[in-house]
CSV table of C-alpha atoms and ligand atoms in Angstrom, one decimal:
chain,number,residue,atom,x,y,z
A,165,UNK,CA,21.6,81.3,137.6
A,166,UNK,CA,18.3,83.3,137.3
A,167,UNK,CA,16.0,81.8,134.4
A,168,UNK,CA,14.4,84.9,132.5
A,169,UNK,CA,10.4,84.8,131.9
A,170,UNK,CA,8.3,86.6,130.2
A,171,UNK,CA,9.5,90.4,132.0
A,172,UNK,CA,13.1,89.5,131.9
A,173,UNK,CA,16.0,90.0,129.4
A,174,UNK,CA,14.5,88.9,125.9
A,175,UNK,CA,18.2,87.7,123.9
A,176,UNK,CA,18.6,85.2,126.7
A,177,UNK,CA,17.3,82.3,128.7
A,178,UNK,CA,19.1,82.3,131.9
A,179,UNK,CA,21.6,84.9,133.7
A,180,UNK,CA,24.8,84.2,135.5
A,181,UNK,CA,26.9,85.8,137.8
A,182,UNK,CA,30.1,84.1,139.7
A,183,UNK,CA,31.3,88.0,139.5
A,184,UNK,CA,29.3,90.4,140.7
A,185,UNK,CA,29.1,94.2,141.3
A,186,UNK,CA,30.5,97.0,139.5
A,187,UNK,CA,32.6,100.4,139.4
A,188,UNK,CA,31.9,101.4,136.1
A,189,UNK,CA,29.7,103.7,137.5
A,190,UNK,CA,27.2,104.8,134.6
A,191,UNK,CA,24.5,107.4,134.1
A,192,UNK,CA,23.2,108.6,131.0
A,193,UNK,CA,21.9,112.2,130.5
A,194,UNK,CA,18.3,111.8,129.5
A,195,UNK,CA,17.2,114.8,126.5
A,196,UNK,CA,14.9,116.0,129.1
A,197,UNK,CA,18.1,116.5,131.4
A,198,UNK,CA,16.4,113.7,133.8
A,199,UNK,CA,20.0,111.4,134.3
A,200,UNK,CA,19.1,107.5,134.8
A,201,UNK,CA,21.2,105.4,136.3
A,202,UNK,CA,22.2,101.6,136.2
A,203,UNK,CA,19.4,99.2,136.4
A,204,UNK,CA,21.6,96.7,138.2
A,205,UNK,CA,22.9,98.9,140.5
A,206,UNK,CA,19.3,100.0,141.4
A,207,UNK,CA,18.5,96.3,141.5
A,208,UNK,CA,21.3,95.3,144.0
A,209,UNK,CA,20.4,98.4,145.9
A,210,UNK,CA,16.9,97.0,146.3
A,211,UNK,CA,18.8,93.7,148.0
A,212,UNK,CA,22.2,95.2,149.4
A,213,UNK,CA,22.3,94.1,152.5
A,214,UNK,CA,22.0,90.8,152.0
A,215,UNK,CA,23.7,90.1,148.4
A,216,UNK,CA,25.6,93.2,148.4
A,217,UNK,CA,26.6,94.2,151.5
A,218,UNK,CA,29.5,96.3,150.5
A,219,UNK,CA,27.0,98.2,148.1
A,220,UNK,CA,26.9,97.7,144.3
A,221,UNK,CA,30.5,99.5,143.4
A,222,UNK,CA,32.7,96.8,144.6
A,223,UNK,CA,33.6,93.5,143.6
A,224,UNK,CA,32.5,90.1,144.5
A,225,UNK,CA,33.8,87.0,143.6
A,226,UNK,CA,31.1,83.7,143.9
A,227,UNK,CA,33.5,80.8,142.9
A,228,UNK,CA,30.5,78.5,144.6
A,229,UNK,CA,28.0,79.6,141.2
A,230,UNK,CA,30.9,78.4,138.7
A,231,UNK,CA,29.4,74.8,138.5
A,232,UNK,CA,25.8,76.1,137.9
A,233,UNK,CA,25.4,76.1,134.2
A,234,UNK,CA,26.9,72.6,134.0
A,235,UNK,CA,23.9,71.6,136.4
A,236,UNK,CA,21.2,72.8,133.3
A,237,UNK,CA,21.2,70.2,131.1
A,238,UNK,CA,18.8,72.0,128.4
A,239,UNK,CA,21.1,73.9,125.8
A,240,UNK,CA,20.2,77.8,126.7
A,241,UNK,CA,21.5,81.2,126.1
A,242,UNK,CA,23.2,82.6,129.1
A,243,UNK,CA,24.4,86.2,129.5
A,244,UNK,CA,27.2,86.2,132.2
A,245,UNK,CA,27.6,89.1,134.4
A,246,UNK,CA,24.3,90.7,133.7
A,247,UNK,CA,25.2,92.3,137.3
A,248,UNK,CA,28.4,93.2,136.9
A,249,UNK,CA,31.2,93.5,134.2
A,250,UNK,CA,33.7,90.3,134.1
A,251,UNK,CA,36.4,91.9,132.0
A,252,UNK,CA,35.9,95.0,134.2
A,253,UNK,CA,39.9,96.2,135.0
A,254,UNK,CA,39.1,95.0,138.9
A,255,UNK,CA,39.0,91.5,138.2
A,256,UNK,CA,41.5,89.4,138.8
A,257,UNK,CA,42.5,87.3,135.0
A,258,UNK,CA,42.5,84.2,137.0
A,259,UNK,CA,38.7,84.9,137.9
A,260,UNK,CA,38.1,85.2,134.5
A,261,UNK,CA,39.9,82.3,133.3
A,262,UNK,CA,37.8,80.4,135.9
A,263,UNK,CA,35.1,81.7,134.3
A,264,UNK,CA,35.8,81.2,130.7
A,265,UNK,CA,36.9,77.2,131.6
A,266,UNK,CA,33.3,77.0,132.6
A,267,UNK,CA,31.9,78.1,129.5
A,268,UNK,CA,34.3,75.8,127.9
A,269,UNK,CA,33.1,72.9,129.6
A,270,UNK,CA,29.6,73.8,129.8
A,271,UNK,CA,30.1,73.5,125.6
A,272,UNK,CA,26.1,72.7,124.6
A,273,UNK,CA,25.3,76.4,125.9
A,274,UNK,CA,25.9,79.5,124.5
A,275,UNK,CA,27.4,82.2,126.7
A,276,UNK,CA,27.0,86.0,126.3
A,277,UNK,CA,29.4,88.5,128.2
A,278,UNK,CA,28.9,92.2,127.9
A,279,UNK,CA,31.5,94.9,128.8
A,280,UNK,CA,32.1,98.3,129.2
A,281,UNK,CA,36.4,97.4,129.2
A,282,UNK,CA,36.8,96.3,126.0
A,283,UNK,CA,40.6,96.8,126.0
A,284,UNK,CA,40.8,93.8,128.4
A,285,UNK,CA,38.8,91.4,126.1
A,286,UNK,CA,41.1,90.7,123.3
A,287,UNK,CA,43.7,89.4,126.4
A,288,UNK,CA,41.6,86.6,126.5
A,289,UNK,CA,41.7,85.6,122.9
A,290,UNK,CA,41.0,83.1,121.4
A,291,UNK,CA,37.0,82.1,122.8
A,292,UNK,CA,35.5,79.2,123.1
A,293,UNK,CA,33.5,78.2,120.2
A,294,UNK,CA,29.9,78.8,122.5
A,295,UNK,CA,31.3,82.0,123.6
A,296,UNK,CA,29.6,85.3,122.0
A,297,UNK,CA,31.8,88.2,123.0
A,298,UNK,CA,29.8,91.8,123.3
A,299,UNK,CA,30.2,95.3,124.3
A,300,UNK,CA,28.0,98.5,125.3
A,301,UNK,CA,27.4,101.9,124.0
A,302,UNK,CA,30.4,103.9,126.2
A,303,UNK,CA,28.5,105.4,129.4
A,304,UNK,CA,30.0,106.2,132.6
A,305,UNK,CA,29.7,109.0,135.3
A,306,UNK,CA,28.2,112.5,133.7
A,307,UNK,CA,29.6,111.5,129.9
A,308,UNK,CA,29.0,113.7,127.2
A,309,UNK,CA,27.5,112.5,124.3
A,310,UNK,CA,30.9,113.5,122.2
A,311,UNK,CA,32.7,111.6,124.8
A,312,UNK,CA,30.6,108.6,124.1
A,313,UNK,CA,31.3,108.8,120.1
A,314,UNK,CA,35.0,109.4,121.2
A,315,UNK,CA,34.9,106.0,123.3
A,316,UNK,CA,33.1,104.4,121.1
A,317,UNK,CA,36.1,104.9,118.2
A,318,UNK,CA,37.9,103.4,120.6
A,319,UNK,CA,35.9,100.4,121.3
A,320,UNK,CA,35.6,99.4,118.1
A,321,UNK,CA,39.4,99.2,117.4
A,322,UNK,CA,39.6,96.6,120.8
A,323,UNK,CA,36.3,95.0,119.5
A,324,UNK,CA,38.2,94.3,116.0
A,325,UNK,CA,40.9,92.6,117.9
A,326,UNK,CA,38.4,89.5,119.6
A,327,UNK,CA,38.8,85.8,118.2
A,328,UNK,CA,35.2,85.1,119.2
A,329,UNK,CA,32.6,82.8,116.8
A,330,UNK,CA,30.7,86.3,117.5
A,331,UNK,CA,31.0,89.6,118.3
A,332,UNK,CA,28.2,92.2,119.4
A,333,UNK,CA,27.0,95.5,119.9
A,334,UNK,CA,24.5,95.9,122.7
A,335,UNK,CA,23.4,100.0,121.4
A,336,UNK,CA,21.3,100.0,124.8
A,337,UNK,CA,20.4,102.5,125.5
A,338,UNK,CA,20.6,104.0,122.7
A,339,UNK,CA,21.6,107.8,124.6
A,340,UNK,CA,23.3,110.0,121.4
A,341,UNK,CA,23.3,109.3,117.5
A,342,UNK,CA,25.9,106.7,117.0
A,343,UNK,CA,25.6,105.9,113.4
A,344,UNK,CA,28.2,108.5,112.6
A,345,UNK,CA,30.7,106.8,113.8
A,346,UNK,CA,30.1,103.4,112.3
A,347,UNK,CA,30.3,105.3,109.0
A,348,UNK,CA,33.6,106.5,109.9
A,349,UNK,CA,34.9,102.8,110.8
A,350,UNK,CA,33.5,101.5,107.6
A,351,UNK,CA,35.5,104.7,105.4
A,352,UNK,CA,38.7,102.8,107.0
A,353,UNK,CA,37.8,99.2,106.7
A,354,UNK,CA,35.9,96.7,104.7
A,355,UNK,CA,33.4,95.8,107.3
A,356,UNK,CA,32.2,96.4,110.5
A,357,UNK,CA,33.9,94.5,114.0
A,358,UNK,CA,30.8,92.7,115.1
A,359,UNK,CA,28.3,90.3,113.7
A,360,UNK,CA,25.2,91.4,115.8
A,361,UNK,CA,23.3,94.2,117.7
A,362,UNK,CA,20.9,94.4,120.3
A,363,UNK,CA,18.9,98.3,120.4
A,364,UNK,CA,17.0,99.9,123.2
A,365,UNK,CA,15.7,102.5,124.8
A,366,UNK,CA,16.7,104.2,128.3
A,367,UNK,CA,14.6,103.3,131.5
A,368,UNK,CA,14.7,104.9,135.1
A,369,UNK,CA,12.2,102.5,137.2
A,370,UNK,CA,9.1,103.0,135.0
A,371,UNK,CA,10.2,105.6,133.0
A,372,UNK,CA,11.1,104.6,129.3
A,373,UNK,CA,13.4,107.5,127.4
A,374,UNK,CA,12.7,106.7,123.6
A,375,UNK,CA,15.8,107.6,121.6
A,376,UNK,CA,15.2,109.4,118.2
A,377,UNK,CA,13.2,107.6,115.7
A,378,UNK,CA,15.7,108.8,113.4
A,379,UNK,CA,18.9,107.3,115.5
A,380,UNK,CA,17.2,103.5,114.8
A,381,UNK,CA,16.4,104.2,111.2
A,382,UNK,CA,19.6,105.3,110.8
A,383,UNK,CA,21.4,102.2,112.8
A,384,UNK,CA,18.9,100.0,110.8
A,385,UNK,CA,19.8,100.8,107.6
A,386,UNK,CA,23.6,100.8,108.3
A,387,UNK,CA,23.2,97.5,109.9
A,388,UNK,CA,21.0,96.3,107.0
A,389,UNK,CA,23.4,97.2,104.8
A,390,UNK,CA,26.3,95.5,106.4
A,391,UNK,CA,24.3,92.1,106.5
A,392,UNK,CA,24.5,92.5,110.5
A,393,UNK,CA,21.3,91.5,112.2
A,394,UNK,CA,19.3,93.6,114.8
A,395,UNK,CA,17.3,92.8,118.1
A,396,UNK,CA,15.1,95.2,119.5
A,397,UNK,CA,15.1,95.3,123.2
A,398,UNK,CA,11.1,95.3,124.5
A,399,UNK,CA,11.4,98.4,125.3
A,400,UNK,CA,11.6,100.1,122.3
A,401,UNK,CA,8.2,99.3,121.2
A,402,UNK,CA,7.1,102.8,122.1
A,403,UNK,CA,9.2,103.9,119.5
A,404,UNK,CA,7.9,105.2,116.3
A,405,UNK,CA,10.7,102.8,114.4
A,406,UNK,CA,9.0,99.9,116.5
A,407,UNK,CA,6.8,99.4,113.4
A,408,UNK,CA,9.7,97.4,111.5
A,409,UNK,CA,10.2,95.5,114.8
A,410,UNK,CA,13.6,93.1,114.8
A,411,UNK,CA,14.4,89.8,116.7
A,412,UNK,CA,17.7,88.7,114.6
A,413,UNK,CA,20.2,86.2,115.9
A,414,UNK,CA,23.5,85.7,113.8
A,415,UNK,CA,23.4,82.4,112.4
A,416,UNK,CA,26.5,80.7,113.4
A,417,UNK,CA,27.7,77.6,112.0
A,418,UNK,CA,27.4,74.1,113.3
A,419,UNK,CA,25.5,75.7,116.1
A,420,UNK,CA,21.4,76.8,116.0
A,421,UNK,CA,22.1,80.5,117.6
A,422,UNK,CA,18.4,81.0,118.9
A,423,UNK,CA,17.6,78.5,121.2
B,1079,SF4,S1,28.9,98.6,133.1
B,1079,SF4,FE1,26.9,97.7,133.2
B,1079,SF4,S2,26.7,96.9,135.3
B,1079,SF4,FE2,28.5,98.3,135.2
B,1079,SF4,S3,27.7,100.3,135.9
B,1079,SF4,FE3,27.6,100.3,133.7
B,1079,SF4,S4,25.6,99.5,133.1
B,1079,SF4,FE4,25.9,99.0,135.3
């Protein structure tokens, strides 16, 4: 597991992956036309020989790093697969039932999982009580923003499905105006399909993409509306909506969600 400090993911303490690599494959089409790719593939890239020798689009299976969060005493926050995606279609369910009895046993942490497959989560139903279920904004290779909004529809109906203490949103980066279709969902139902969001902008290396100040406004009232609470990735302080800056956690019962 990789303990996060000060420069590293701010929702959570520590990362873990006993799956690594991925085919999902995304780029995002910058306003400028400049297209950015996956930080963690550029990351693996940066160590491929060694970690990765079979380069960042294939999978890898660590069953030796499954014990690992039962070896950190400390209650934490850990986001699993922050290098990969563990309900990705290429990974075998018993991986991920290897996985999952981990978090289950490892019960005084709180586990994050974030996926671009949504239809695959709801197989898994239902989580463990410590388990936070998540997915991203849709991205993949070359999509079009209307593609995105089109996936997204789509992600919220498999995201509606999960039995998880809590399900997220992570809106980063933040690429094409989703609020839309949010709206949409809540003409057809009572409430939204997930009790938190994380926001952020688009990096390549350096290079931070604001979105439109008017994209987070709009997301922020929505959410604000809907009682859902918002945290800003550190790289939206840039951003002219920085200056009504969030670091919400859901509050879940019987359990302190910030830790
Ligand atoms: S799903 Fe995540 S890890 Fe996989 S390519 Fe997309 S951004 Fe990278």
């Amino acid at each position: 597991m990789n303990k996060q400090g000060a420069n590293g993911i701010e929702w959570c303490d520590f990362t873990w992956n006993p799956t690594a690599g991925c085919l999902h494959g995304c780029t995002w089409e910058m306003p400028d036309g400049n297209v950015t790719q996956c930080y963690a593939k550029t990351v693996a890239e940066r160590v491929a020989g060694k970690v990765y020798p079979a380069g960042f689009e294939h999978h890898y299976w660590h069953p030796a790093r499954l014990e690992e969060p039962l070896k950190v005493k400390k209650p934490g926050k850990i986001f699993v697969g922050s290098m990969a995606d563990v309900f990705g279609h290429w990974v075998p369910a018993e991986q991920i039932a290897a996985v999952l009895d981990t978090m289950r046993r490892a019960d005084w942490h709180t586990f994050l999982t974030l996926s671009k497959n949504p239809l695959r989560i709801p197989e898994f139903n239902p989580f463990p009580a410590n388990v936070w279920t998540g997915v991203s904004l849709p991205a993949g290779h070359r999509m079009s923003a209307g593609g995105a909004a089109k996936a997204l529809r789509v992600y919220l109906r498999y995201l509606f499905q999960v039995d998880a203490p809590v399900r997220f949103m992570s809106i980063e980066p933040l690429w094409f105006d989703a609020a839309p279709v949010f709206y949409n969902w809540l003409k057809e139902h009572d409430k939204l399909p997930f009790e938190w969001v994380i926001i952020g902008a688009a990096s390549n290396g350096r290079t931070v993409y604001q979105p439109d100040a008017a994209w987070v406004y709009g997301l922020l009232e929505l959410f604000g509306d809907a009682g859902i609470p918002v945290f800003f990735k550190g790289n939206l302080r840039g951003n002219p909506a920085a200056g009504v800056w969030r670091e919400e956690f859901p509050v879940v019962l019987g359990k302190a969600a910030k830790s």
